[in-house]
Coordinates of C-alpha atoms in Angstrom, one line a residue:
Chain K
M1 CA 186.9 220.8 270.7
P2 CA 183.9 220.8 268.8
Q3 CA 182.9 218.2 271.3
L4 CA 183.0 220.7 274.4
D5 CA 181.2 223.5 272.0
Q6 CA 178.1 223.7 274.6
F7 CA 176.0 225.5 271.8
T8 CA 175.5 222.4 269.4
Y9 CA 174.2 220.7 272.4
L10 CA 170.4 221.7 272.1
T11 CA 170.7 221.2 268.7
Q12 CA 172.0 218.0 268.1
L13 CA 169.3 217.0 270.7
V14 CA 166.1 218.5 269.9
W15 CA 167.0 217.2 266.2
L16 CA 168.3 213.6 266.8
C17 CA 165.2 213.0 269.6
V18 CA 162.4 214.3 266.2
F19 CA 164.8 212.3 263.6
Y20 CA 164.6 209.1 266.0
C21 CA 161.2 208.9 267.0
T22 CA 160.1 209.2 263.7
L23 CA 162.3 206.1 262.4
D24 CA 160.3 204.7 265.1
V25 CA 156.7 205.5 264.2
L26 CA 157.7 204.4 260.5
L27 CA 159.4 201.1 262.0
F28 CA 156.5 200.7 264.3
H29 CA 153.7 200.9 261.7
D30 CA 155.0 200.2 258.2
G31 CA 158.3 198.3 257.6
L32 CA 158.5 195.5 260.8
P33 CA 155.1 194.3 260.1
L34 CA 155.6 193.4 256.6
L35 CA 158.6 191.9 257.5
S36 CA 157.8 189.8 259.9
R37 CA 153.7 188.3 258.5
R38 CA 155.7 187.9 254.9
L39 CA 158.9 185.5 257.0
K40 CA 156.0 183.9 259.3
L41 CA 153.8 183.4 256.0
R42 CA 157.3 181.9 253.9
S43 CA 157.7 179.6 257.9
L44 CA 154.3 178.0 257.8
L45 CA 154.7 177.0 253.3
S46 CA 158.1 175.6 254.4
A47 CA 157.2 174.3 256.9
G48 CA 153.2 172.3 255.0
V49 CA 152.2 173.4 258.4
V50 CA 147.5 172.7 258.2
F51 CA 146.1 174.6 260.7
R52 CA 143.9 172.5 263.3
A53 CA 141.5 174.0 265.0
G54 CA 142.6 176.1 267.7
V55 CA 140.7 176.7 270.8
G56 CA 138.3 179.2 271.1
Q57 CA 139.3 182.9 271.3
H58 CA 142.7 181.6 268.7
E59 CA 140.5 180.5 266.1
A60 CA 139.5 184.5 264.4
S61 CA 143.0 185.5 264.6
W62 CA 144.5 182.8 263.3
G63 CA 141.9 182.9 260.4
G64 CA 142.9 186.4 260.0
V65 CA 146.3 185.4 259.5
V66 CA 145.8 183.2 257.4
I67 CA 143.4 185.2 255.2
E68 CA 146.1 187.7 254.9
G69 CA 149.0 185.8 254.6
V70 CA 146.7 184.0 251.4
Q71 CA 145.9 187.4 249.9
R72 CA 149.3 188.7 250.2
G73 CA 151.3 185.6 248.9
V74 CA 148.6 185.2 246.4
G75 CA 148.9 188.9 245.4
S76 CA 152.6 189.1 245.4
L77 CA 153.3 185.5 243.7
S78 CA 150.3 186.6 240.5
S79 CA 152.7 190.0 240.3
S80 CA 155.9 187.2 239.7
E81 CA 154.1 184.9 237.7
A82 CA 152.9 187.6 235.3
R83 CA 156.5 188.8 234.9
A84 CA 157.6 185.5 234.5
C85 CA 155.3 184.5 231.1
Q86 CA 156.9 187.5 230.6
W87 CA 160.0 186.5 230.4
L88 CA 158.9 183.0 228.7
A89 CA 157.2 184.8 225.7
G90 CA 161.2 185.9 225.0
K91 CA 160.7 189.9 226.0
S92 CA 161.7 190.9 229.6
S93 CA 159.4 193.8 231.4
A94 CA 162.4 196.6 231.7
G95 CA 164.2 195.4 228.4
R96 CA 167.1 193.7 230.4
P97 CA 168.7 190.6 229.5
R98 CA 168.1 187.4 230.5
T99 CA 170.2 186.3 234.2
K100 CA 170.3 183.1 234.9
R101 CA 169.5 184.5 238.8
T102 CA 166.3 185.7 237.7
Y103 CA 165.5 182.6 235.8
G104 CA 165.9 180.9 239.2
A105 CA 163.1 183.0 241.4
L106 CA 161.0 183.2 238.2
L107 CA 161.1 179.3 238.5
G108 CA 160.8 179.5 242.5
E109 CA 158.3 182.2 242.9
I110 CA 155.4 179.6 239.7
G111 CA 157.2 176.6 242.0
A112 CA 156.0 178.1 245.5
S113 CA 152.4 179.7 244.0
S114 CA 151.4 176.0 242.2
M115 CA 152.2 174.6 246.6
L116 CA 150.3 177.8 247.9
A117 CA 147.5 176.9 245.1
R118 CA 147.3 173.4 246.1
A119 CA 147.9 173.9 249.9
V120 CA 144.9 176.1 250.5
P121 CA 142.2 174.4 249.8
A122 CA 143.4 171.5 252.4
L123 CA 144.2 174.8 254.9
T124 CA 140.7 174.6 255.7
S125 CA 138.6 170.9 254.1
G126 CA 138.2 168.0 256.1
Y127 CA 137.3 170.4 259.7
A128 CA 133.5 169.4 261.1
E129 CA 130.7 171.1 260.9
P130 CA 130.7 173.4 263.6
A131 CA 130.5 171.8 267.2
A132 CA 127.0 170.5 268.5
E133 CA 126.2 171.8 273.1
G134 CA 128.9 169.7 274.4
A135 CA 132.1 169.0 272.2
T136 CA 135.3 169.9 272.8
P137 CA 136.8 173.0 271.3
R138 CA 139.0 170.9 269.2
D139 CA 136.3 169.4 266.6
S140 CA 134.6 172.5 266.0
G141 CA 136.0 173.7 262.7
W142 CA 136.5 177.7 262.0
P143 CA 134.0 180.5 261.6
A144 CA 132.4 179.0 257.9
E145 CA 132.7 182.9 256.5
T146 CA 136.8 182.5 256.9
R147 CA 136.2 179.0 256.0
K148 CA 134.6 180.2 252.9
K149 CA 137.0 183.3 252.3
I150 CA 140.1 181.0 251.8
N151 CA 138.8 178.7 249.8
R152 CA 137.3 181.4 247.1
L153 CA 141.2 182.7 247.4
G154 CA 142.5 179.3 246.7
A155 CA 139.9 178.1 244.1
R156 CA 140.9 182.0 241.8
R157 CA 144.2 180.6 241.9
V158 CA 143.6 177.4 240.9
L159 CA 141.0 177.9 238.5
L160 CA 141.2 181.2 236.7
P161 CA 144.2 181.2 234.6
S162 CA 145.9 184.6 236.0
T163 CA 146.4 187.8 234.1
R164 CA 149.1 186.7 231.7
T165 CA 150.4 189.3 229.5
T166 CA 151.9 187.9 226.5
A167 CA 154.4 190.6 225.3
Chain C
M1 CA 198.6 225.6 256.4
V2 CA 198.7 223.4 260.1
C3 CA 195.0 221.0 259.8
S4 CA 194.0 220.3 263.3
P5 CA 192.7 216.1 263.4
L6 CA 189.5 217.4 265.5
E7 CA 187.9 219.4 262.5
Q8 CA 186.0 217.4 260.9
F9 CA 183.7 217.3 264.3
A10 CA 183.2 220.7 263.7
I11 CA 179.8 221.5 264.0
I12 CA 178.5 223.7 261.3
P13 CA 175.5 225.7 261.5
L14 CA 173.1 225.8 257.6
I15 CA 169.6 226.4 257.8
P16 CA 169.9 229.2 261.4
I17 CA 166.6 228.7 263.8
E18 CA 167.2 230.7 267.1
I19 CA 163.8 230.5 269.2
G20 CA 164.2 232.9 271.9
P21 CA 167.2 232.3 273.5
F22 CA 167.3 228.7 272.0
F23 CA 169.5 227.8 269.3
L24 CA 168.3 224.9 267.2
S25 CA 169.6 225.8 263.7
F26 CA 169.9 222.4 261.4
T27 CA 173.3 221.6 261.1
N28 CA 175.6 219.2 259.4
S29 CA 175.5 216.9 261.5
S30 CA 171.0 216.9 261.7
L31 CA 171.3 216.7 258.0
F32 CA 173.7 213.5 257.9
I33 CA 170.4 212.4 260.9
L34 CA 168.4 212.8 258.3
V35 CA 170.5 210.6 255.3
T36 CA 170.3 207.8 257.7
L37 CA 166.9 207.8 258.4
Q38 CA 166.1 208.4 254.6
T39 CA 169.3 205.4 254.0
T40 CA 166.9 203.3 256.6
L41 CA 163.3 203.8 255.2
A42 CA 164.6 203.8 251.4
G43 CA 165.8 200.0 252.5
V44 CA 163.1 198.9 254.2
K45 CA 160.6 200.1 251.3
A46 CA 163.1 198.0 249.2
A47 CA 163.2 195.1 250.9
T48 CA 159.0 195.4 251.8
R49 CA 157.8 196.2 247.7
Q50 CA 154.5 194.8 246.9
G51 CA 154.7 193.2 250.4
G52 CA 157.6 191.3 249.1
H53 CA 157.8 187.8 247.9
I54 CA 157.8 184.3 248.7
V55 CA 161.4 183.7 247.2
P56 CA 163.5 187.2 248.1
N57 CA 165.2 189.2 245.9
A58 CA 168.7 190.8 246.7
W59 CA 166.8 193.4 248.7
E60 CA 164.4 191.7 250.8
A61 CA 167.1 188.7 251.5
V62 CA 169.7 191.7 253.0
G63 CA 166.6 193.3 255.2
E64 CA 165.2 189.8 256.3
M65 CA 168.6 189.0 257.2
I66 CA 168.7 192.1 259.5
Y67 CA 165.5 191.3 260.7
D68 CA 166.6 187.5 262.2
F69 CA 170.3 188.5 263.6
V70 CA 168.2 191.4 265.7
H71 CA 165.3 188.9 266.4
T72 CA 168.1 185.9 267.5
V73 CA 169.7 188.2 269.9
V74 CA 166.3 189.2 271.0
K75 CA 164.6 186.1 271.4
E76 CA 167.5 184.8 273.4
H77 CA 167.9 187.9 275.7
I78 CA 164.1 188.3 277.1
A79 CA 162.1 185.9 277.4
P80 CA 158.7 186.1 277.2
P81 CA 156.6 187.5 274.4
A82 CA 154.3 190.1 275.0
V83 CA 158.0 191.8 276.0
K84 CA 160.1 190.3 273.2
Q85 CA 156.9 191.8 270.5
R86 CA 157.2 195.0 272.7
V87 CA 160.4 196.2 272.8
F88 CA 162.2 194.8 269.3
P89 CA 161.4 198.1 267.4
L90 CA 162.9 199.6 269.7
I91 CA 166.1 197.2 269.8
F92 CA 165.9 197.3 265.7
G93 CA 165.2 200.7 265.1
T94 CA 168.4 201.8 267.7
F95 CA 170.1 199.1 265.6
I96 CA 169.8 200.2 262.3
F97 CA 170.1 204.0 263.0
L98 CA 173.7 203.0 264.9
A99 CA 174.9 200.8 261.9
L100 CA 174.1 203.7 259.4
A101 CA 175.3 206.4 261.0
N102 CA 178.6 204.8 261.6
L103 CA 178.6 203.4 258.3
L104 CA 177.9 206.7 256.5
G105 CA 181.1 208.7 259.1
M106 CA 183.0 207.1 256.3
I107 CA 182.1 208.4 253.9
P108 CA 185.3 211.6 252.9
Y109 CA 184.2 214.7 253.9
S110 CA 180.9 213.0 255.7
V111 CA 179.8 214.1 259.1
T112 CA 180.1 211.1 262.4
V113 CA 177.2 211.9 263.9
T114 CA 177.9 209.3 266.9
S115 CA 181.4 211.5 267.3
H116 CA 180.1 213.9 269.8
F117 CA 179.4 212.4 272.5
I118 CA 176.1 214.9 273.3
C119 CA 173.9 212.1 270.7
T120 CA 175.6 209.1 272.1
L121 CA 174.4 210.0 275.5
G122 CA 171.7 211.2 274.7
L123 CA 170.4 207.9 273.3
A124 CA 172.1 206.2 276.2
F125 CA 170.4 207.8 279.0
S126 CA 167.1 207.8 277.3
L127 CA 167.2 204.0 276.9
F128 CA 168.2 204.1 280.5
F129 CA 165.9 206.1 282.0
G130 CA 162.8 204.5 279.9
I131 CA 164.3 200.7 280.9
S132 CA 163.7 201.7 284.3
V133 CA 160.8 203.7 284.0
V134 CA 158.8 200.3 282.2
G135 CA 161.1 198.4 285.1
F136 CA 159.6 200.1 287.5
Q137 CA 156.1 199.8 285.8
T138 CA 155.9 195.9 284.9
Y139 CA 157.8 194.8 288.4
G140 CA 156.9 197.4 290.6
L141 CA 159.7 197.6 294.0
H142 CA 160.7 194.2 293.2
F143 CA 162.4 195.5 290.6
F144 CA 164.9 196.1 292.8
T145 CA 165.6 192.1 292.7
L146 CA 167.3 193.2 290.0
L147 CA 170.3 194.7 292.2
L148 CA 170.9 190.9 293.7
P149 CA 171.9 187.7 292.1
R150 CA 171.1 184.4 293.3
G151 CA 173.5 181.9 294.6
V152 CA 175.4 185.0 296.4
P153 CA 176.6 184.6 300.3
P154 CA 174.5 186.5 303.2
A155 CA 177.4 188.2 304.0
L156 CA 178.8 189.7 300.3
V157 CA 174.8 190.5 299.9
P158 CA 175.6 194.5 301.4
F159 CA 178.6 195.1 299.6
L160 CA 177.1 193.5 296.1
V161 CA 174.1 195.4 296.6
I162 CA 176.1 199.0 296.1
L163 CA 178.2 198.1 293.7
E164 CA 175.3 196.2 291.5
L165 CA 173.7 199.8 291.7
I166 CA 176.8 201.5 290.5
S167 CA 177.0 199.1 287.9
Y168 CA 174.1 199.4 286.8
C169 CA 173.7 203.3 286.7
F170 CA 177.0 203.7 285.3
R171 CA 175.9 201.1 282.1
A172 CA 174.2 204.3 280.4
L173 CA 177.6 206.8 280.6
S174 CA 180.0 204.2 279.8
L175 CA 177.4 202.5 277.1
G176 CA 177.3 206.6 275.4
I177 CA 181.2 207.5 276.5
R178 CA 182.2 203.7 274.1
L179 CA 180.8 204.4 271.4
F180 CA 181.4 208.4 271.3
A181 CA 185.1 207.2 271.5
N182 CA 185.7 204.7 269.3
M183 CA 184.0 207.4 266.8
M184 CA 186.3 209.7 267.1
A185 CA 189.4 208.2 268.7
G186 CA 188.9 205.8 264.5
H187 CA 188.4 209.1 262.9
S188 CA 191.2 211.0 264.2
L189 CA 193.7 208.1 263.7
V190 CA 192.6 207.9 260.2
K191 CA 192.9 211.8 259.5
I192 CA 196.7 211.7 261.6
L193 CA 197.7 208.6 259.3
C194 CA 196.1 210.6 255.6
G195 CA 198.3 213.6 256.7
F196 CA 201.4 212.0 257.0
A197 CA 200.8 209.7 254.0
W198 CA 200.5 213.5 252.2
T199 CA 203.1 215.2 254.2
M200 CA 205.8 212.3 253.1
A201 CA 204.4 212.5 249.4
S202 CA 205.1 216.2 249.4
M203 CA 208.7 215.7 250.7
G204 CA 209.6 213.3 247.9
G205 CA 212.6 210.7 247.5
L206 CA 212.5 208.3 249.4
M207 CA 209.7 209.5 251.7
Y208 CA 207.3 209.2 248.4
V209 CA 207.7 205.3 248.8
A210 CA 207.0 205.6 252.4
C211 CA 204.0 206.8 252.4
L212 CA 202.5 203.6 251.4
A213 CA 202.6 202.8 255.2
P214 CA 200.3 205.0 256.7
F215 CA 198.1 204.7 253.2
L216 CA 197.6 200.8 253.9
I217 CA 197.5 201.4 257.6
V218 CA 194.2 203.6 256.5
S219 CA 193.5 201.3 254.1
A220 CA 193.4 198.2 256.1
L221 CA 191.4 200.4 259.2
I222 CA 189.2 201.2 256.5

């Protein structure tokens, strides 16, 4: 019975350890953070969540999440919108025939793009200026730099025409 | 020539490597562990290309479904969020590795990595020791409260503690053996039924028609 062949035990164990540890390290560093960030961003967008000023030490982390999320969302959506415009202009990117599924997905992405562009200024609007002494944490706004960064990202999305490639 | 149904589990060295008295050859089993790893990474790459999209495509949807499934299981059984975040990549990686290794074993002429008990027991024991070490690091001696469920009558305490201890220690062995036994028995059965189908087809006459029965059973199993 090959399973009882003791000479093969060490080799199987060693190579299993090497490849399994490689898989875990790569998933931990690269794969899973990307998946979880996208899921978080989507759940925030779909729930229409507007951040309120968090308690002290969480503000920076929330700001970081939003900036990163918006950057990634804007980056991927602008590439999707470029593809959508190519499609509307009559040619597909790889010369393949258009399908209903692609059309629906592209429309969905354009819709989400507009929603994101409208929502980004609202994420940081209406917050108080940095609080005076004695104010509660809820009264203080986000750090000014964070708000500027997010507004710049939103403005770039709303005001500037995206790099539409006309095929 | 009679072919044994256990021939499919043979370990064949592809690249012989000897370091002193140790044989660390790259075998057909190692090749399929590598194929499993590459398939997993390719799937994750496809699911996270360009950071992903707000409206997911097919690959992203599959990746997110698997992520959600494992996340739900972890969320139901592990309460503290800090522990959940640390443990989730390990559980996800183990789930994906075992699922893909078993699926790749269904390809004809491939090797089922998990049909060798050294692989399954190696994984099971290493996870068992890891969990025990982390448990003692986190809870110290309070980790032993795992052996005494709440609401147990005092008279039963000594017996239950011994029983729980044996059950806890045996869990590692049982997890490894369950997977190995299922894989080995399943693949041996498929090989035997295929052998029946081929032999019956070779006999001709009524047996040629009757060979459909083992063939359909194999198709149903696969």
